GROMACS .gro file of N, CA and C in nm:
model
  483
    1MET      N    1 -11.583  15.589  -9.663
    1MET     CA    2 -11.510  15.708  -9.593
    1MET      C    3 -11.478  15.757  -9.450
    2GLN      N    4 -11.619  15.687  -9.432
    2GLN     CA    5 -11.630  15.699  -9.262
    2GLN      C    6 -11.566  15.553  -9.169
    3SER      N    7 -11.608  15.508  -9.223
    3SER     CA    8 -11.561  15.328  -9.147
    3SER      C    9 -11.448  15.358  -9.173
    4ARG      N   10 -11.312  15.441  -9.257
    4ARG     CA   11 -11.194  15.429  -9.241
    4ARG      C   12 -11.135  15.583  -9.140
    5VAL      N   13 -11.187  15.677  -9.103
    5VAL     CA   14 -11.196  15.724  -9.031
    5VAL      C   15 -11.201  15.672  -8.924
    6ALA      N   16 -11.275  15.602  -8.917
    6ALA     CA   17 -11.306  15.555  -8.778
    6ALA      C   18 -11.242  15.476  -8.685
    7ALA      N   19 -11.180  15.419  -8.825
    7ALA     CA   20 -11.035  15.265  -8.810
    7ALA      C   21 -10.909  15.334  -8.754
    8LEU      N   22 -10.918  15.451  -8.802
    8LEU     CA   23 -10.797  15.584  -8.780
    8LEU      C   24 -10.756  15.648  -8.717
    9VAL      N   25 -10.916  15.658  -8.651
    9VAL     CA   26 -10.946  15.749  -8.503
    9VAL      C   27 -10.927  15.613  -8.376
   10VAL      N   28 -10.950  15.502  -8.398
   10VAL     CA   29 -10.964  15.356  -8.299
   10VAL      C   30 -10.878  15.312  -8.324
   11ALA      N   31 -10.806  15.348  -8.371
   11ALA     CA   32 -10.628  15.269  -8.377
   11ALA      C   33 -10.465  15.369  -8.329
   12CYS      N   34 -10.590  15.518  -8.349
   12CYS     CA   35 -10.465  15.600  -8.281
   12CYS      C   36 -10.475  15.633  -8.144
   13ALA      N   37 -10.592  15.616  -8.109
   13ALA     CA   38 -10.678  15.579  -7.975
   13ALA      C   39 -10.530  15.441  -7.928
   14VAL      N   40 -10.601  15.355  -7.970
   14VAL     CA   41 -10.560  15.215  -7.873
   14VAL      C   42 -10.341  15.256  -7.935
   15GLY      N   43 -10.327  15.284  -8.019
   15GLY     CA   44 -10.185  15.278  -8.060
   15GLY      C   45 -10.133  15.365  -7.921
   16SER      N   46 -10.127  15.488  -7.909
   16SER     CA   47 -10.180  15.666  -7.818
   16SER      C   48 -10.147  15.550  -7.679
   17SER      N   49 -10.299  15.427  -7.592
   17SER     CA   50 -10.234  15.393  -7.502
   17SER      C   51 -10.137  15.329  -7.477
   18TRP      N   52 -10.111  15.229  -7.597
   18TRP     CA   53 -10.003  15.128  -7.579
   18TRP      C   54  -9.893  15.234  -7.504
   19ALA      N   55  -9.856  15.343  -7.596
   19ALA     CA   56  -9.721  15.346  -7.603
   19ALA      C   57  -9.725  15.415  -7.480
   20LEU      N   58  -9.822  15.555  -7.401
   20LEU     CA   59  -9.851  15.530  -7.274
   20LEU      C   60  -9.800  15.469  -7.163
   21SER      N   61  -9.841  15.335  -7.208
   21SER     CA   62  -9.801  15.224  -7.099
   21SER      C   63  -9.644  15.148  -7.123
   22VAL      N   64  -9.591  15.157  -7.217
   22VAL     CA   65  -9.478  15.135  -7.247
   22VAL      C   66  -9.357  15.258  -7.189
   23ILE      N   67  -9.420  15.416  -7.237
   23ILE     CA   68  -9.283  15.505  -7.081
   23ILE      C   69  -9.329  15.493  -7.034
   24THR      N   70  -9.445  15.484  -6.931
   24THR     CA   71  -9.401  15.532  -6.807
   24THR      C   72  -9.344  15.362  -6.699
   25ALA      N   73  -9.246  15.419  -6.610
   25ALA     CA   74  -9.207  15.314  -6.568
   25ALA      C   75  -9.281  15.227  -6.484
   26PRO      N   76  -9.231  15.115  -6.387
   26PRO     CA   77  -9.360  15.009  -6.344
   26PRO      C   78  -9.291  15.061  -6.211
   27ASP      N   79  -9.444  15.037  -6.082
   27ASP     CA   80  -9.423  15.120  -5.969
   27ASP      C   81  -9.300  15.043  -5.944
   28VAL      N   82  -9.158  15.093  -5.858
   28VAL     CA   83  -9.076  15.055  -5.747
   28VAL      C   84  -9.066  15.118  -5.659
   29GLU      N   85  -9.192  15.123  -5.620
   29GLU     CA   86  -9.230  15.196  -5.456
   29GLU      C   87  -9.213  15.103  -5.347
   30ALA      N   88  -9.268  14.953  -5.372
   30ALA     CA   89  -9.237  14.801  -5.297
   30ALA      C   90  -9.108  14.722  -5.318
   31HIS      N   91  -9.054  14.761  -5.397
   31HIS     CA   92  -8.927  14.723  -5.410
   31HIS      C   93  -8.816  14.774  -5.332
   32VAL      N   94  -8.836  14.917  -5.319
   32VAL     CA   95  -8.745  15.035  -5.268
   32VAL      C   96  -8.769  14.974  -5.097
   33LYS      N   97  -8.903  15.022  -5.068
   33LYS     CA   98  -8.975  14.927  -4.904
   33LYS      C   99  -8.899  14.866  -4.878
   34GLU      N  100  -8.841  14.758  -4.995
   34GLU     CA  101  -8.812  14.616  -4.985
   34GLU      C  102  -8.668  14.619  -4.866
   35GLU      N  103  -8.604  14.700  -5.011
   35GLU     CA  104  -8.496  14.751  -5.002
   35GLU      C  105  -8.391  14.823  -4.806
   36MET      N  106  -8.532  14.942  -4.814
   36MET     CA  107  -8.464  14.966  -4.680
   36MET      C  108  -8.480  14.910  -4.532
   37GLN      N  109  -8.566  14.760  -4.579
   37GLN     CA  110  -8.607  14.708  -4.452
   37GLN      C  111  -8.419  14.622  -4.481
   38GLN      N  112  -8.392  14.611  -4.547
   38GLN     CA  113  -8.239  14.516  -4.523
   38GLN      C  114  -8.133  14.613  -4.460
   39ASN      N  115  -8.063  14.542  -4.390
   39ASN     CA  116  -7.979  14.589  -4.314
   39ASN      C  117  -7.832  14.565  -4.332
   40ILE      N  118  -7.761  14.668  -4.461
   40ILE     CA  119  -7.675  14.691  -4.488
   40ILE      C  120  -7.595  14.780  -4.424
   41GLN      N  121  -7.469  14.637  -4.399
   41GLN     CA  122  -7.327  14.679  -4.282
   41GLN      C  123  -7.227  14.752  -4.418
   42ILE      N  124  -7.229  14.840  -4.476
   42ILE     CA  125  -7.099  14.848  -4.629
   42ILE      C  126  -6.979  14.792  -4.547
   43HIS      N  127  -6.953  14.856  -4.403
   43HIS     CA  128  -6.809  14.867  -4.374
   43HIS      C  129  -6.753  14.729  -4.320
   44ASP      N  130  -6.879  14.662  -4.350
   44ASP     CA  131  -6.838  14.441  -4.364
   44ASP      C  132  -6.791  14.431  -4.445
   45THR      N  133  -6.818  14.484  -4.556
   45THR     CA  134  -6.729  14.463  -4.687
   45THR      C  135  -6.629  14.454  -4.698
   46PHE      N  136  -6.573  14.598  -4.629
   46PHE     CA  137  -6.414  14.626  -4.641
   46PHE      C  138  -6.399  14.621  -4.515
   47GLN      N  139  -6.422  14.561  -4.378
   47GLN     CA  140  -6.330  14.462  -4.310
   47GLN      C  141  -6.313  14.321  -4.383
   48SER      N  142  -6.406  14.295  -4.480
   48SER     CA  143  -6.332  14.174  -4.506
   48SER      C  144  -6.267  14.151  -4.666
   49GLN      N  145  -6.247  14.251  -4.697
   49GLN     CA  146  -6.164  14.308  -4.791
   49GLN      C  147  -6.014  14.306  -4.744
   50GLU      N  148  -6.012  14.406  -4.626
   50GLU     CA  149  -5.912  14.425  -4.540
   50GLU      C  150  -5.858  14.279  -4.433
   51GLU      N  151  -5.910  14.216  -4.382
   51GLU     CA  152  -5.884  14.106  -4.435
   51GLU      C  153  -5.781  13.924  -4.493
   52ASN      N  154  -5.873  14.020  -4.615
   52ASN     CA  155  -5.836  13.886  -4.746
   52ASN      C  156  -5.679  13.999  -4.710
   53ASP      N  157  -5.636  14.066  -4.709
   53ASP     CA  158  -5.488  14.180  -4.793
   53ASP      C  159  -5.448  14.138  -4.680
   54VAL      N  160  -5.446  14.114  -4.526
   54VAL     CA  161  -5.353  14.091  -4.452
   54VAL      C  162  -5.334  13.978  -4.468
   55ARG      N  163  -5.427  13.861  -4.484
   55ARG     CA  164  -5.367  13.682  -4.544
   55ARG      C  165  -5.275  13.745  -4.639
   56ALA      N  166  -5.283  13.803  -4.791
   56ALA     CA  167  -5.235  13.816  -4.861
   56ALA      C  168  -5.052  13.832  -4.848
   57GLU      N  169  -5.046  13.937  -4.742
   57GLU     CA  170  -4.992  14.007  -4.711
   57GLU      C  171  -4.881  13.861  -4.659
   58GLY      N  172  -4.971  13.830  -4.568
   58GLY     CA  173  -4.877  13.699  -4.383
   58GLY      C  174  -4.829  13.633  -4.549
   59LEU      N  175  -4.940  13.593  -4.647
   59LEU     CA  176  -4.864  13.489  -4.745
   59LEU      C  177  -4.735  13.502  -4.809
   60LEU      N  178  -4.734  13.653  -4.897
   60LEU     CA  179  -4.607  13.702  -4.900
   60LEU      C  180  -4.470  13.715  -4.827
   61LYS      N  181  -4.477  13.726  -4.710
   61LYS     CA  182  -4.420  13.729  -4.586
   61LYS      C  183  -4.323  13.617  -4.530
   62ALA      N  184  -4.418  13.493  -4.579
   62ALA     CA  185  -4.410  13.384  -4.566
   62ALA      C  186  -4.341  13.320  -4.698
   63SER      N  187  -4.328  13.359  -4.846
   63SER     CA  188  -4.343  13.313  -4.944
   63SER      C  189  -4.150  13.311  -4.934
   64THR      N  190  -4.053  13.199  -4.981
   64THR     CA  191  -3.901  13.206  -4.994
   64THR      C  192  -3.870  13.237  -5.106
   65ASP      N  193  -3.988  13.255  -5.215
   65ASP     CA  194  -3.945  13.336  -5.339
   65ASP      C  195  -3.946  13.499  -5.321
   66MET      N  196  -4.044  13.491  -5.252
   66MET     CA  197  -4.092  13.633  -5.254
   66MET      C  198  -3.928  13.739  -5.084
   67SER      N  199  -3.898  13.635  -5.026
   67SER     CA  200  -3.811  13.737  -4.943
   67SER      C  201  -3.741  13.760  -4.993
   68ALA      N  202  -3.679  13.679  -5.150
   68ALA     CA  203  -3.509  13.663  -5.211
   68ALA      C  204  -3.534  13.797  -5.303
   69LEU      N  205  -3.631  13.893  -5.283
   69LEU     CA  206  -3.639  14.047  -5.316
   69LEU      C  207  -3.560  14.150  -5.221
   70GLN      N  208  -3.590  14.081  -5.094
   70GLN     CA  209  -3.577  14.188  -4.944
   70GLN      C  210  -3.466  14.160  -4.902
   71THR      N  211  -3.389  14.154  -4.998
   71THR     CA  212  -3.208  14.104  -4.899
   71THR      C  213  -3.198  14.188  -4.980
   72HIS      N  214  -3.008  14.241  -4.898
   72HIS     CA  215  -2.968  14.353  -4.949
   72HIS      C  216  -2.831  14.292  -5.026
   73ALA      N  217  -2.782  14.354  -5.113
   73ALA     CA  218  -2.624  14.259  -5.105
   73ALA      C  219  -2.525  14.335  -5.040
   74HIS      N  220  -2.525  14.465  -4.920
   74HIS     CA  221  -2.454  14.510  -4.870
   74HIS      C  222  -2.520  14.494  -4.736
   75ALA      N  223  -2.448  14.483  -4.598
   75ALA     CA  224  -2.506  14.557  -4.500
   75ALA      C  225  -2.575  14.658  -4.493
   76ALA      N  226  -2.668  14.705  -4.378
   76ALA     CA  227  -2.695  14.825  -4.394
   76ALA      C  228  -2.656  14.901  -4.362
   77ILE      N  229  -2.581  14.944  -4.282
   77ILE     CA  230  -2.534  15.003  -4.161
   77ILE      C  231  -2.374  14.997  -4.123
   78PHE      N  232  -2.356  15.049  -4.147
   78PHE     CA  233  -2.158  15.075  -4.186
   78PHE      C  234  -2.087  15.236  -4.155
   79ASP      N  235  -2.007  15.132  -4.063
   79ASP     CA  236  -1.899  15.287  -4.061
   79ASP      C  237  -1.858  15.368  -4.151
   80VAL      N  238  -1.892  15.478  -4.187
   80VAL     CA  239  -1.840  15.548  -4.326
   80VAL      C  240  -1.703  15.605  -4.295
   81CYS      N  241  -1.606  15.618  -4.162
   81CYS     CA  242  -1.534  15.712  -4.107
   81CYS      C  243  -1.432  15.543  -4.074
   82GLN      N  244  -1.433  15.434  -4.132
   82GLN     CA  245  -1.353  15.312  -4.092
   82GLN      C  246  -1.269  15.316  -4.195
   83GLY      N  247  -1.172  15.387  -4.187
   83GLY     CA  248  -1.022  15.313  -4.262
   83GLY      C  249  -0.975  15.502  -4.337
   84ILE      N  250  -1.019  15.597  -4.237
   84ILE     CA  251  -1.012  15.697  -4.281
   84ILE      C  252  -0.898  15.806  -4.131
   85THR      N  253  -0.802  15.804  -4.176
   85THR     CA  254  -0.734  15.876  -4.052
   85THR      C  255  -0.657  16.053  -4.059
   86CYS      N  256  -0.732  16.103  -3.952
   86CYS     CA  257  -0.733  16.238  -4.006
   86CYS      C  258  -0.617  16.272  -3.892
   87GLY      N  259  -0.570  16.392  -4.001
   87GLY     CA  260  -0.423  16.472  -3.967
   87GLY      C  261  -0.385  16.494  -3.843
   88PRO      N  262  -0.306  16.579  -3.809
   88PRO     CA  263  -0.274  16.612  -3.614
   88PRO      C  264  -0.338  16.737  -3.668
   89LEU      N  265  -0.410  16.790  -3.590
   89LEU     CA  266  -0.494  16.918  -3.570
   89LEU      C  267  -0.471  17.047  -3.454
   90THR      N  268  -0.406  17.167  -3.515
   90THR     CA  269  -0.327  17.195  -3.396
   90THR      C  270  -0.446  17.379  -3.407
   91CYS      N  271  -0.470  17.411  -3.290
   91CYS     CA  272  -0.570  17.475  -3.361
   91CYS      C  273  -0.498  17.611  -3.293
   92PRO      N  274  -0.563  17.751  -3.323
   92PRO     CA  275  -0.492  17.846  -3.295
   92PRO      C  276  -0.497  17.911  -3.162
   93GLY      N  277  -0.509  17.998  -3.052
   93GLY     CA  278  -0.558  18.075  -2.956
   93GLY      C  279  -0.724  18.097  -2.989
   94GLY      N  280  -0.787  18.050  -2.903
   94GLY     CA  281  -0.927  18.054  -2.860
   94GLY      C  282  -1.034  17.955  -2.945
   95PHE      N  283  -0.968  17.876  -3.059
   95PHE     CA  284  -1.006  17.759  -3.079
   95PHE      C  285  -0.970  17.637  -3.001
   96THR      N  286  -1.050  17.555  -3.035
   96THR     CA  287  -1.065  17.410  -2.981
   96THR      C  288  -1.079  17.336  -3.093
   97ALA      N  289  -1.032  17.188  -3.067
   97ALA     CA  290  -1.062  17.125  -3.109
   97ALA      C  291  -1.176  17.037  -3.131
   98THR      N  292  -1.310  17.020  -3.161
   98THR     CA  293  -1.452  16.992  -3.182
   98THR      C  294  -1.501  16.883  -3.275
   99SER      N  295  -1.492  16.788  -3.219
   99SER     CA  296  -1.613  16.687  -3.295
   99SER      C  297  -1.750  16.745  -3.355
  100VAL      N  298  -1.740  16.729  -3.498
  100VAL     CA  299  -1.893  16.776  -3.538
  100VAL      C  300  -1.972  16.632  -3.590
  101GLU      N  301  -2.106  16.610  -3.567
  101GLU     CA  302  -2.185  16.496  -3.542
  101GLU      C  303  -2.250  16.479  -3.735
  102GLY      N  304  -2.133  16.394  -3.820
  102GLY     CA  305  -2.181  16.361  -3.913
  102GLY      C  306  -2.013  16.376  -4.018
  103HIS      N  307  -1.891  16.418  -3.936
  103HIS     CA  308  -1.776  16.462  -4.007
  103HIS      C  309  -1.645  16.334  -3.877
  104CYS      N  310  -1.616  16.278  -4.021
  104CYS     CA  311  -1.500  16.184  -3.941
  104CYS      C  312  -1.393  16.268  -3.907
  105CYS      N  313  -1.344  16.369  -3.903
  105CYS     CA  314  -1.231  16.460  -3.841
  105CYS      C  315  -1.295  16.580  -3.781
  106GLN      N  316  -1.225  16.612  -3.677
  106GLN     CA  317  -1.236  16.760  -3.587
  106GLN      C  318  -1.213  16.871  -3.634
  107TYR      N  319  -1.288  16.983  -3.576
  107TYR     CA  320  -1.279  17.126  -3.699
  107TYR      C  321  -1.209  17.196  -3.538
  108CYS      N  322  -1.146  17.348  -3.590
  108CYS     CA  323  -1.136  17.400  -3.486
  108CYS      C  324  -1.241  17.525  -3.492
  109VAL      N  325  -1.264  17.532  -3.341
  109VAL     CA  326  -1.429  17.624  -3.329
  109VAL      C  327  -1.362  17.692  -3.222
  110ASN      N  328  -1.398  17.819  -3.270
  110ASN     CA  329  -1.436  17.926  -3.156
  110ASN      C  330  -1.557  17.936  -3.112
  111PRO      N  331  -1.540  17.934  -2.954
  111PRO     CA  332  -1.647  17.934  -2.914
  111PRO      C  333  -1.749  18.102  -2.923
  112ASN      N  334  -1.635  18.174  -2.902
  112ASN     CA  335  -1.654  18.285  -2.861
  112ASN      C  336  -1.718  18.385  -3.009
  113ILE      N  337  -1.665  18.321  -3.136
  113ILE     CA  338  -1.723  18.425  -3.261
  113ILE      C  339  -1.883  18.356  -3.266
  114LYS      N  340  -1.977  18.466  -3.273
  114LYS     CA  341  -2.089  18.478  -3.370
  114LYS      C  342  -2.160  18.482  -3.455
  115LEU      N  343  -2.173  18.399  -3.555
  115LEU     CA  344  -2.191  18.430  -3.694
  115LEU      C  345  -2.343  18.573  -3.701
  116GLU      N  346  -2.344  18.621  -3.777
  116GLU     CA  347  -2.469  18.751  -3.834
  116GLU      C  348  -2.561  18.655  -3.905
  117SER      N  349  -2.671  18.672  -3.870
  117SER     CA  350  -2.747  18.577  -3.942
  117SER      C  351  -2.758  18.585  -4.050
  118GLU      N  352  -2.820  18.548  -4.151
  118GLU     CA  353  -2.825  18.500  -4.297
  118GLU      C  354  -2.883  18.641  -4.329
  119VAL      N  355  -2.801  18.709  -4.457
  119VAL     CA  356  -2.880  18.765  -4.569
  119VAL      C  357  -3.050  18.789  -4.547
  120THR      N  358  -3.130  18.833  -4.550
  120THR     CA  359  -3.226  18.866  -4.552
  120THR      C  360  -3.312  18.996  -4.642
  121GLY      N  361  -3.396  18.947  -4.705
  121GLY     CA  362  -3.444  19.011  -4.804
  121GLY      C  363  -3.337  19.026  -4.962
  122PRO      N  364  -3.376  19.145  -5.045
  122PRO     CA  365  -3.265  19.099  -5.124
  122PRO      C  366  -3.106  19.218  -5.111
  123THR      N  367  -3.050  19.083  -5.078
  123THR     CA  368  -2.905  19.201  -5.053
  123THR      C  369  -2.961  19.267  -4.937
  124ASN      N  370  -3.006  19.251  -4.785
  124ASN     CA  371  -3.052  19.328  -4.706
  124ASN      C  372  -3.056  19.423  -4.644
  125GLY      N  373  -3.162  19.444  -4.834
  125GLY     CA  374  -3.209  19.580  -4.764
  125GLY      C  375  -3.327  19.644  -4.731
  126VAL      N  376  -3.353  19.747  -4.649
  126VAL     CA  377  -3.464  19.796  -4.648
  126VAL      C  378  -3.543  19.886  -4.727
  127ASP      N  379  -3.674  19.905  -4.678
  127ASP     CA  380  -3.765  19.974  -4.738
  127ASP      C  381  -3.734  20.091  -4.704
  128SER      N  382  -3.787  20.237  -4.816
  128SER     CA  383  -3.752  20.389  -4.842
  128SER      C  384  -3.858  20.428  -4.691
  129THR      N  385  -3.823  20.539  -4.599
  129THR     CA  386  -3.892  20.590  -4.546
  129THR      C  387  -3.939  20.691  -4.630
  130PHE      N  388  -3.896  20.747  -4.695
  130PHE     CA  389  -4.005  20.873  -4.801
  130PHE      C  390  -3.998  20.808  -4.919
  131CYS      N  391  -3.984  20.742  -4.919
  131CYS     CA  392  -4.020  20.655  -5.061
  131CYS      C  393  -4.117  20.549  -5.114
  132PRO      N  394  -4.217  20.568  -5.132
  132PRO     CA  395  -4.267  20.429  -5.140
  132PRO      C  396  -4.245  20.359  -5.280
  133ASN      N  397  -4.182  20.201  -5.275
  133ASN     CA  398  -4.220  20.105  -5.318
  133ASN      C  399  -4.041  20.116  -5.417
  134VAL      N  400  -3.962  20.168  -5.298
  134VAL     CA  401  -3.814  20.197  -5.272
  134VAL      C  402  -3.746  20.145  -5.219
  135ARG      N  403  -3.685  20.034  -5.274
  135ARG     CA  404  -3.547  19.985  -5.117
  135ARG      C  405  -3.403  20.039  -5.122
  136CYS      N  406  -3.359  20.071  -4.968
  136CYS     CA  407  -3.198  20.135  -4.965
  136CYS      C  408  -3.145  20.012  -4.969
  137PHE      N  409  -3.019  20.009  -4.994
  137PHE     CA  410  -2.906  19.917  -4.969
  137PHE      C  411  -2.792  19.918  -4.917
  138PRO      N  412  -2.708  19.879  -4.832
  138PRO     CA  413  -2.597  19.909  -4.765
  138PRO      C  414  -2.530  20.047  -4.874
  139THR      N  415  -2.472  20.148  -4.865
  139THR     CA  416  -2.387  20.193  -4.938
  139THR      C  417  -2.225  20.172  -4.946
  140LEU      N  418  -2.185  20.159  -4.843
  140LEU     CA  419  -2.013  20.132  -4.784
  140LEU      C  420  -1.936  20.283  -4.867
  141CYS      N  421  -1.972  20.365  -4.798
  141CYS     CA  422  -1.925  20.479  -4.884
  141CYS      C  423  -1.779  20.482  -4.742
  142ALA      N  424  -1.689  20.536  -4.821
  142ALA     CA  425  -1.540  20.550  -4.756
  142ALA      C  426  -1.599  20.682  -4.635
  143LYS      N  427  -1.639  20.813  -4.744
  143LYS     CA  428  -1.720  20.923  -4.639
  143LYS      C  429  -1.852  20.918  -4.553
  144THR      N  430  -1.862  21.002  -4.435
  144THR     CA  431  -2.034  21.008  -4.424
  144THR      C  432  -2.141  21.016  -4.535
  145GLU      N  433  -2.215  20.887  -4.509
  145GLU     CA  434  -2.334  20.907  -4.581
  145GLU      C  435  -2.425  21.063  -4.595
  146THR      N  436  -2.472  21.071  -4.673
  146THR     CA  437  -2.602  21.179  -4.661
  146THR      C  438  -2.753  21.127  -4.664
  147MET      N  439  -2.797  21.106  -4.492
  147MET     CA  440  -2.885  21.044  -4.519
  147MET      C  441  -3.038  21.162  -4.555
  148PRO      N  442  -3.140  21.093  -4.646
  148PRO     CA  443  -3.237  21.124  -4.642
  148PRO      C  444  -3.361  21.194  -4.577
  149ASN      N  445  -3.427  21.311  -4.622
  149ASN     CA  446  -3.464  21.409  -4.505
  149ASN      C  447  -3.601  21.451  -4.645
  150ASP      N  448  -3.684  21.517  -4.575
  150ASP     CA  449  -3.793  21.549  -4.662
  150ASP      C  450  -3.785  21.715  -4.717
  151ALA      N  451  -3.625  21.721  -4.682
  151ALA     CA  452  -3.545  21.895  -4.775
  151ALA      C  453  -3.492  21.852  -4.867
  152ASN      N  454  -3.449  21.730  -4.860
  152ASN     CA  455  -3.326  21.771  -5.005
  152ASN      C  456  -3.359  21.631  -5.142
  153GLY      N  457  -3.468  21.603  -5.066
  153GLY     CA  458  -3.572  21.496  -5.168
  153GLY      C  459  -3.495  21.325  -5.180
  154LEU      N  460  -3.373  21.270  -5.144
  154LEU     CA  461  -3.325  21.164  -5.124
  154LEU      C  462  -3.464  21.029  -5.054
  155CYS      N  463  -3.489  20.944  -5.139
  155CYS     CA  464  -3.520  20.820  -5.133
  155CYS      C  465  -3.443  20.770  -4.989
  156CYS      N  466  -3.279  20.704  -5.034
  156CYS     CA  467  -3.210  20.641  -4.938
  156CYS      C  468  -3.124  20.693  -4.905
  157PRO      N  469  -3.001  20.670  -4.819
  157PRO     CA  470  -2.837  20.747  -4.859
  157PRO      C  471  -2.760  20.725  -4.919
  158GLU      N  472  -2.716  20.876  -4.966
  158GLU     CA  473  -2.618  20.820  -5.075
  158GLU      C  474  -2.440  20.878  -4.975
  159CYS      N  475  -2.391  20.825  -5.094
  159CYS     CA  476  -2.213  20.886  -5.066
  159CYS      C  477  -2.174  21.040  -5.129
  160PRO      N  478  -2.118  21.097  -5.073
  160PRO     CA  479  -2.083  21.257  -5.120
  160PRO      C  480  -2.028  21.192  -5.227
  161ALA      N  481  -2.030  21.344  -5.363
  161ALA     CA  482  -1.921  21.302  -5.453
  161ALA      C  483  -1.739  21.325  -5.453
   0.00000   0.00000   0.00000
């Protein structure tokens, strides 16, 4: 019986030492040092790839089969106003006939008329001075507006009744 126990102990010892040798990784320190000594220039790889791409592009441009894909059915640039006849233009006082880029015919333009700036904000409203989070808009009252103040409790100008 003791011989069986001894054999079992020896088998376990041999098996565990074999398992330890299998589990541990091989020593790669020498391999790492060898790789560090190499002069690897990764940009050389990219340079060769770029040269291959340029060569392939040149072959495509030189190919008569591929050049057929680059032709257009019509001329690239043509006059869109060709064949358009503009009617006679008589401008009222202060206006002059003016050519506008991108248009075929002239327009009557008065240089003295200045256009107001575009509407800003929601219909050109402004923040209320007296009430937070309130916007006041033009009233277009026919009579004099009642202006807001601390005494009347209004947030915005109001039309009289």
